[in-house]
Coordinates of C-alpha atoms and ligand atoms in Angstrom, one line a residue:
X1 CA 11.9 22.1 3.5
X2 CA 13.7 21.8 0.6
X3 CA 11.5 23.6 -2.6
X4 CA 12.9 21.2 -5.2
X5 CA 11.6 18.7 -3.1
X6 CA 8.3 20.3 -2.6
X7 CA 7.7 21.1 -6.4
X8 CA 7.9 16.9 -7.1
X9 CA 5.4 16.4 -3.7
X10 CA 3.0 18.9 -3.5
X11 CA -0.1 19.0 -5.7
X12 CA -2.4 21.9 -7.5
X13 CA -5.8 21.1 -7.4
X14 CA -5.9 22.0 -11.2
X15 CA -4.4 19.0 -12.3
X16 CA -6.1 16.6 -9.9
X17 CA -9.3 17.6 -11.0
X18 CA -8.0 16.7 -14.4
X19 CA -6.2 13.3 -13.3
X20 CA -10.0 12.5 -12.0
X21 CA -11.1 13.4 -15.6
X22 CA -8.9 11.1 -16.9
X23 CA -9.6 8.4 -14.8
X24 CA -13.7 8.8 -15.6
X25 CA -12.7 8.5 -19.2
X26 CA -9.9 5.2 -18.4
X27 CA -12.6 3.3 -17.0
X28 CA -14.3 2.1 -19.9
X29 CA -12.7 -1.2 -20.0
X30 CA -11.7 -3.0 -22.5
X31 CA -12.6 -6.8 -23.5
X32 CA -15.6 -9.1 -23.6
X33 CA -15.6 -11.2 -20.7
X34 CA -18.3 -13.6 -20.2
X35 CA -21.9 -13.9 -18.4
X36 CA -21.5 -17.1 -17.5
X37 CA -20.0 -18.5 -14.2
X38 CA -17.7 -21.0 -15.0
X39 CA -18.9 -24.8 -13.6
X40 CA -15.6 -25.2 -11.5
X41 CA -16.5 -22.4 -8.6
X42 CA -18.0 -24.3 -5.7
X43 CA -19.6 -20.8 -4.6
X44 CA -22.2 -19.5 -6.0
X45 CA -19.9 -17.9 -8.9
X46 CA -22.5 -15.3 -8.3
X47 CA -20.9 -13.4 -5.8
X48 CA -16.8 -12.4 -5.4
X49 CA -15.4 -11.1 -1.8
X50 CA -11.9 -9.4 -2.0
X51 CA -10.0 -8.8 1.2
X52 CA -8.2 -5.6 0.0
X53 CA -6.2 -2.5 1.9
X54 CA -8.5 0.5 2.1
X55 CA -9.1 3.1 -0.7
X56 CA -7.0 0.9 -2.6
X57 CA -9.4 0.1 -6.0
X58 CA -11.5 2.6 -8.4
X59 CA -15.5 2.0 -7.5
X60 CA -16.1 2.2 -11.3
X61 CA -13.9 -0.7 -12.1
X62 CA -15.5 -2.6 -9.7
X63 CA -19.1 -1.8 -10.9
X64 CA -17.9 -2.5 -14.4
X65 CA -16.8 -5.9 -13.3
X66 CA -20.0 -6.8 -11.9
X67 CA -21.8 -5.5 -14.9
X68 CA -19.7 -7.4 -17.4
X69 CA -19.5 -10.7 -15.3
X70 CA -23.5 -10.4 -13.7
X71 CA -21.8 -10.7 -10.7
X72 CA -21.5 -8.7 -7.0
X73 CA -18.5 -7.6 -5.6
X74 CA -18.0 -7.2 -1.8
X75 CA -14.9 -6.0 -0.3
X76 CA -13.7 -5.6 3.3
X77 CA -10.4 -3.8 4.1
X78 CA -7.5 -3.9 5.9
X79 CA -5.1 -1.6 7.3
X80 CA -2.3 -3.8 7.4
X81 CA -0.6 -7.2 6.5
X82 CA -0.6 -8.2 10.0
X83 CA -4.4 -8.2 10.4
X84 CA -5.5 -9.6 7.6
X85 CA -3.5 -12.9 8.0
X86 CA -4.6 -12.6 11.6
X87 CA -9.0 -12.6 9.8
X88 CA -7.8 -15.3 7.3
X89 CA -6.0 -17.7 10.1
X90 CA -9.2 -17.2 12.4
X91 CA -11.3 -18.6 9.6
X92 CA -15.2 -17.8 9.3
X93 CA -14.5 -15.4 6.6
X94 CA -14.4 -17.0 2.7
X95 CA -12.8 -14.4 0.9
X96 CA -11.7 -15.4 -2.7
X97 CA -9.0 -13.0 -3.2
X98 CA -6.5 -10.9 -0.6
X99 CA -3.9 -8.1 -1.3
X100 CA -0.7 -9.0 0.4
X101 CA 2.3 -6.6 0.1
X102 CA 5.6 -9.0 -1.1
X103 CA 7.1 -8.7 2.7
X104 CA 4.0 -11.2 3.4
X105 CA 3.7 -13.2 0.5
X106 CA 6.0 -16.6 1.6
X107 CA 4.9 -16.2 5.0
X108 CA 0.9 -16.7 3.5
X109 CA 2.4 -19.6 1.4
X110 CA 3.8 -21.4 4.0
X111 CA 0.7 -20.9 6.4
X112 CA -1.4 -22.9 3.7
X113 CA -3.3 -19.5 2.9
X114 CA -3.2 -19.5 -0.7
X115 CA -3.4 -21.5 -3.9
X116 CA -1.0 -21.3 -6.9
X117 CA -2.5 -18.5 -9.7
X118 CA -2.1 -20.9 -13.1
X119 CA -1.1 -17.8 -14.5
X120 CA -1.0 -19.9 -18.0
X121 CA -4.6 -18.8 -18.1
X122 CA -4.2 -15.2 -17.6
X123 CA -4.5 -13.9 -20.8
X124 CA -3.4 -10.0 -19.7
X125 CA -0.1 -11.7 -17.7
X126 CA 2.2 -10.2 -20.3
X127 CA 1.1 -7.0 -20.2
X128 CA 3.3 -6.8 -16.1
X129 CA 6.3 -4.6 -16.6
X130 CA 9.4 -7.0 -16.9
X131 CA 11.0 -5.5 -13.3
X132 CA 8.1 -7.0 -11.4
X133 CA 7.7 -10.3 -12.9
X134 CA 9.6 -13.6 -11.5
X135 CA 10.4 -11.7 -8.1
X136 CA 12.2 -13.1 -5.2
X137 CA 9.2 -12.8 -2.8
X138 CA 7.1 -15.5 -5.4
X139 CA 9.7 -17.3 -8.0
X140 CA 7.5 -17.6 -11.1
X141 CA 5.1 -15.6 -9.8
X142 CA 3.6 -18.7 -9.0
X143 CA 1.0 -17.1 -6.8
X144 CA 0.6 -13.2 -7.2
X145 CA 0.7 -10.9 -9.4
X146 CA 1.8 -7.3 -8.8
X147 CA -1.0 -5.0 -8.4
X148 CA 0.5 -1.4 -7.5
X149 CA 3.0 0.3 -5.3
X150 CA 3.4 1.8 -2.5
X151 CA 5.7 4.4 -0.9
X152 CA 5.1 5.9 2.7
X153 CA 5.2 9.6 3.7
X154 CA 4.9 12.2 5.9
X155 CA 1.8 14.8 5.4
X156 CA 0.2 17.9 7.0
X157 CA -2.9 20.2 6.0
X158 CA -0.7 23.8 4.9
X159 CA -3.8 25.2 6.4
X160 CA -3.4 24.7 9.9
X161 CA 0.2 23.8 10.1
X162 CA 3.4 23.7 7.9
X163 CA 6.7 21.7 9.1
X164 CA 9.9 23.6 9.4
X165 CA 12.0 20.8 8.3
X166 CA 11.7 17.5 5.6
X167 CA 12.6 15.1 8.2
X168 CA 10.9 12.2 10.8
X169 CA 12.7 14.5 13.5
X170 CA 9.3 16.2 13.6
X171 CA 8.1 13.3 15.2
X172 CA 11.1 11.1 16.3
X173 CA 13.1 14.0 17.5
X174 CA 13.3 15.5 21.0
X175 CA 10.7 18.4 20.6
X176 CA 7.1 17.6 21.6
X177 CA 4.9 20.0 20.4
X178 CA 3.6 18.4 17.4
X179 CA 0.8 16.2 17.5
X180 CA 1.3 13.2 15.6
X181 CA -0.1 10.0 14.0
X182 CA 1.8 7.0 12.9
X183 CA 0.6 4.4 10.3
X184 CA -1.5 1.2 12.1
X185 CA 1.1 -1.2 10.6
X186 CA 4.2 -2.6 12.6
X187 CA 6.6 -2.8 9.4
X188 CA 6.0 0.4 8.8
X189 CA 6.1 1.9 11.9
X190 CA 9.5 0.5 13.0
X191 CA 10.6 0.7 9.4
X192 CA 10.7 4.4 9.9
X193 CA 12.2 4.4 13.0
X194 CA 15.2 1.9 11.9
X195 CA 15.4 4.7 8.6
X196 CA 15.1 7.9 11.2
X197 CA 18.6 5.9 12.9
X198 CA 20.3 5.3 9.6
X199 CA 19.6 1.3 9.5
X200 CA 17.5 -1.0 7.2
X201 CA 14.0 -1.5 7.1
X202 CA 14.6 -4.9 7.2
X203 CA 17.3 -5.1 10.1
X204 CA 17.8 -8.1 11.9
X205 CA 20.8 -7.1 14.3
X206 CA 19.5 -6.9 18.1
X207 CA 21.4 -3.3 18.8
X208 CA 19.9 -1.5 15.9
X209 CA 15.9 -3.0 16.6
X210 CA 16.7 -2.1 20.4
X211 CA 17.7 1.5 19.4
X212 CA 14.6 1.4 17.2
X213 CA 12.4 0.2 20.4
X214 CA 14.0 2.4 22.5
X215 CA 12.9 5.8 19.7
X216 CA 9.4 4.4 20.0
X217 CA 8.9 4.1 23.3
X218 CA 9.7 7.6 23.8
X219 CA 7.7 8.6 21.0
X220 CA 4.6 7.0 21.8
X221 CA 5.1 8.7 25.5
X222 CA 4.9 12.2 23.7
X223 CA 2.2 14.2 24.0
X224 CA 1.7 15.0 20.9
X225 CA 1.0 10.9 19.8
X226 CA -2.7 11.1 19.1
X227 CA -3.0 7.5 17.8
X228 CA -2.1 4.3 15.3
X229 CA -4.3 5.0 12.3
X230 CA -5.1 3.7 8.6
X231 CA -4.0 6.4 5.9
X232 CA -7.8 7.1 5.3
X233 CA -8.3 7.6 8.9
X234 CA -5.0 9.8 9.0
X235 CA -6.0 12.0 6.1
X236 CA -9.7 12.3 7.9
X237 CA -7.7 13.4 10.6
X238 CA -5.0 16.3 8.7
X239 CA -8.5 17.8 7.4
X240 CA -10.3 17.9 10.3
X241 CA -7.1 19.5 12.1
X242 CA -6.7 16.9 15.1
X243 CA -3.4 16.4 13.9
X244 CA -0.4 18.5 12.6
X245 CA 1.6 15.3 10.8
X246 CA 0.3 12.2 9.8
X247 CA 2.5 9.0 8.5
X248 CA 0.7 7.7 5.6
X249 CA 1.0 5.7 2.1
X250 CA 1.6 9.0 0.0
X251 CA -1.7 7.6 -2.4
X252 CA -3.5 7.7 0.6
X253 CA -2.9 11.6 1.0
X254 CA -3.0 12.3 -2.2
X255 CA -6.6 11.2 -3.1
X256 CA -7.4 13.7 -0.3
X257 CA -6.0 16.7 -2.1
X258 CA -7.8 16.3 -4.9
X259 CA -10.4 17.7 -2.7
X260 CA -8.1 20.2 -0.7
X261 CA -4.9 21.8 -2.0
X262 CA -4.1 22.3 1.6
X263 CA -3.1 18.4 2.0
X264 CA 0.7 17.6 1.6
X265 CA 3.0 14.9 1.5
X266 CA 7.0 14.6 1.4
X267 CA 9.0 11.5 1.5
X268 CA 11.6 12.6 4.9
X269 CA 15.2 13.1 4.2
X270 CA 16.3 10.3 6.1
X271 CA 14.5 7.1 3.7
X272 CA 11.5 5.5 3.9
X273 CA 9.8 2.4 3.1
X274 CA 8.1 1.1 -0.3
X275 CA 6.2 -2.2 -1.0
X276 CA 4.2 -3.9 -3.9
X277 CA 0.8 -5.1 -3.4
X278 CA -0.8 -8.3 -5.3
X279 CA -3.2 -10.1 -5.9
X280 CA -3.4 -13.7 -4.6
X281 CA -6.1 -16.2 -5.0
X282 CA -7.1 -17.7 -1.2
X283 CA -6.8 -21.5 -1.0
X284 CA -10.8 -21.6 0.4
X285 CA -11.6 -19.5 -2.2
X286 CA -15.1 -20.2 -3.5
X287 CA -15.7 -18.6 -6.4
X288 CA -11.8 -19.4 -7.7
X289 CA -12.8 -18.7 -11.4
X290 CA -14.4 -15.9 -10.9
X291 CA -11.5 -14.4 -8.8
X292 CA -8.9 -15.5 -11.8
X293 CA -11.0 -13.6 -14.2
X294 CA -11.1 -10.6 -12.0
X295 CA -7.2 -11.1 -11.7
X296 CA -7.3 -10.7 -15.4
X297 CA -9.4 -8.0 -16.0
X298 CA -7.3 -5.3 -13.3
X299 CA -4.1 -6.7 -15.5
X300 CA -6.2 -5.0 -18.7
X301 CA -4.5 -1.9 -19.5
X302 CA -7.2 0.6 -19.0
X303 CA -8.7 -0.7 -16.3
X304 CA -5.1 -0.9 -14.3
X305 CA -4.4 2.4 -15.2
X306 CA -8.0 3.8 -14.4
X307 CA -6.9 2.0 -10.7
X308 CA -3.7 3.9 -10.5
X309 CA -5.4 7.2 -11.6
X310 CA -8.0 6.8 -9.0
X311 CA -5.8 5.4 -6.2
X312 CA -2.7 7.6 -7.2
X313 CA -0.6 4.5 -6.6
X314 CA 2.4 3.3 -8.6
X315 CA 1.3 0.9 -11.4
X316 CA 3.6 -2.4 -12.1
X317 CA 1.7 -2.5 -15.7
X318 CA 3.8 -1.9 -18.5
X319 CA 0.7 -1.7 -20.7
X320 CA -1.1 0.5 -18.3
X321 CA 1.4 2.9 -18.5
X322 CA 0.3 4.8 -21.8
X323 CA -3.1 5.6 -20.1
X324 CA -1.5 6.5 -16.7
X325 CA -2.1 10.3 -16.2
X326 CA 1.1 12.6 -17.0
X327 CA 1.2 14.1 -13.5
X328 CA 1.1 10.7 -12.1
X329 CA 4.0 9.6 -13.9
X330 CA 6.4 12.5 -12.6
X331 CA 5.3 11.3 -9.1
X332 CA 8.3 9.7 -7.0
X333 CA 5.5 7.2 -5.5
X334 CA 5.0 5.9 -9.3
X335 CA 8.6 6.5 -10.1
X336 CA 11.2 6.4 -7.8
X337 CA 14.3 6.8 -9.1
X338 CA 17.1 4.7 -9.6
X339 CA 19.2 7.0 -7.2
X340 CA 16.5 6.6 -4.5
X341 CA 16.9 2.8 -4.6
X342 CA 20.7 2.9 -4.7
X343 CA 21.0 5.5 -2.3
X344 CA 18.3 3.7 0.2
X345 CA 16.4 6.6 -0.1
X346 CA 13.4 4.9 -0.5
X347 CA 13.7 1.1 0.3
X348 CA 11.6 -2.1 -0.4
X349 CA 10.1 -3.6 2.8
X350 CA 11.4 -7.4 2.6
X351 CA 10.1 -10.5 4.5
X352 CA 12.2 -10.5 7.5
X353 CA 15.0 -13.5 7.7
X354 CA 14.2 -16.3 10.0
X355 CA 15.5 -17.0 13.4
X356 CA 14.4 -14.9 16.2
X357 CA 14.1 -11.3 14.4
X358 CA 10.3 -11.4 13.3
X359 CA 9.2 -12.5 17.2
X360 CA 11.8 -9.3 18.0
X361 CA 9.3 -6.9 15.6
X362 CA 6.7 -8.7 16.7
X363 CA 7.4 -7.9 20.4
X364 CA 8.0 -4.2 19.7
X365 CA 4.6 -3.6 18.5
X366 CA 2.9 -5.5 21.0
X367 CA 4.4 -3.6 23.6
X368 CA 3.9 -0.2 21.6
X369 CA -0.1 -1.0 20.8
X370 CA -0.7 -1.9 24.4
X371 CA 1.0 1.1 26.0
Ligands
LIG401 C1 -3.9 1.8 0.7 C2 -2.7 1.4 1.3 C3 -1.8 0.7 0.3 C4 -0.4 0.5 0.7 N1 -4.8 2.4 1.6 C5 -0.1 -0.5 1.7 N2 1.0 -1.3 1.3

């Protein structure tokens, strides 16, 4: 692997430990938001459930939320887009907020799942960095708002295995002798395939998704495939040595290494995939109010950065960025660079276009998941 590319990835447990010090200090947030539930929440406005991707929040913001509202906060969690629209659409669950990634966001819209933001009465709007505001996935952002971002990886525990090479032929290539997990998440799953091939995440032509099919099968077949997991579950996995290499959202890894210098994480060679995350208000949303306040308070400066600190995901806050921790910043999950995007290196996951391609997708992960 190459070192330069190493030195950007791999972490000293030195300055985790201090990016946790920084985030105990960030969490103190700022502003004086009110006691009182406001009269238009049919809920109770005593009680807010968030629908959310796992390990993706700082417990402390959370507590201080419920502290400064008098309020309880319960959240459930997801490991990927796909299942949490599959909860929402089977109803019996009244969450008041979710955290789609933009590939998901019109697809939610037009399935009646969510209602508009009035982000005229967000008072912490303006403090979004410019590039995520008005995107394509939500024109106005009429419904989200950015919350962080997320890159996807490759990891391994140094201590019980190191990878000869910075690329997904440890996994995709002929060779079988590695054992493997790969993210619980069909975009990203075939994303990386379709990058491992040389096509777009986001391909739509029949030959290149059949190729990609065709690479999965085979993979899944190996030996060395131990299972679909959630990044938690994978970095569970890395430390407890069940696995050598273990796809994953890099924050995902990286919050394990703060614990053990051992854990790793490299973007391969060949691309991979990145996505925002929002925030969306939930058309049966009881407690509406109290989820727009909530909204408002993560878009509070400290308090976004205290999440990004925590999470060690990028952070779409142009305010937040003063309080983000240094190391953080020179990380290529918070910052990839211009060269990555124009280069493909790392590129965004899209909604896919119409017509037949998302039943194609849709049919290669069935078939993978019930192998
Ligand atoms: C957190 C995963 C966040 C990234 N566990 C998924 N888009």
């Amino acid at each position: 692997m190459k070192r330069s590319l190493c030195a950007v990835l791999l972490l000293s447990c030195t300055l985790l430990s201090a990016c946790h010090r920084v985030q105990e200090k960030d969490t103190a947030a700022e502003g004086n938001g009110t006691t009182t539930p406001q009269p238009s929440d049919p809920g109770d406005g005593k009680t807010l459930r968030i629908f959310m991707w796992s390990d993706y929040i700082d417990p402390q913001v959370v507590k201080e939320f419920e502290k400064r509202e008098g309020v309880k906060v319960v959240i459930d969690t997801y490991e990927s887009n796909e299942s949490m629209i599959a909860k929402l659409q089977g109803g019996g669950a009244s969450y008041d907020l979710a955290n789609p990634s933009n590939y998901v966001l019109q697809t939610m819209v037009r399935a009646k799942l969510l209602q508009p933001l009035q982000k005229e009465g967000l008072k912490n709007f303006g403090n979004i960095s410019a590039g995520f505001l008005n995107p394509d996935f939500d024109p106005g952002n009429t419904y989200s708002v950015p919350y962080q971002f997320a890159a996807t990886g490759l990891a391994y525990n140094s201590a019980r295995y190191t990878p000869p090479s910075d690329s997904w032929s440890l996994i995709f290539g002929p060779g079988d002798t590695v054992r493997f997990a790969l993210l619980d998440d069909p975009r990203e799953v075939i994303g990386a395939a379709l990058k491992y091939l040389g096509y777009s995440v986001d391909s739509d032509k029949v030959e290149e998704l059949k190729k990609a099919r065709d690479l999965l099968r085979r993979t899944v077949q190996k030996k060395g495939f131990e299972s679909f997991s959630g990044g938690p579950e994978t970095r569970n996995k890395l430390l407890a040595g069940s696995i050598d290499l273990g796809q994953i959202y890099v924050g995902d890894l990286l919050q394990g290494a703060a614990e053990n210098k051992g854990l790793h994480v490299f973007l391969p060679r060949e691309g991979t995939t990145i996505s925002t995350d929002t925030l969306v208000i939930l058309r049966g949303s009881p407690n509406p109010a109290l989820a727009r306040r909530f909204i408002d308070y993560v878009l509070e400066p400290r308090v976004s950065a205290a999440i990004s600190n925590y999470t060690f995901y990028g952070n779409p806050n142009r305010a937040a960025q003063a309080f983000l921790d240094p190391f953080l910043k020179s990380q290529k999950a918070f910052n990839p660079s211009p060269e990555d995007f124009r280069t493909d290196k790392v590129e965004f996951i899209n909604e896919l276009k119409g017509g037949n391609t998302p039943r194609l997708y849709d049919r290669i992960w069935t078939e993978l998941k019930s192998r």
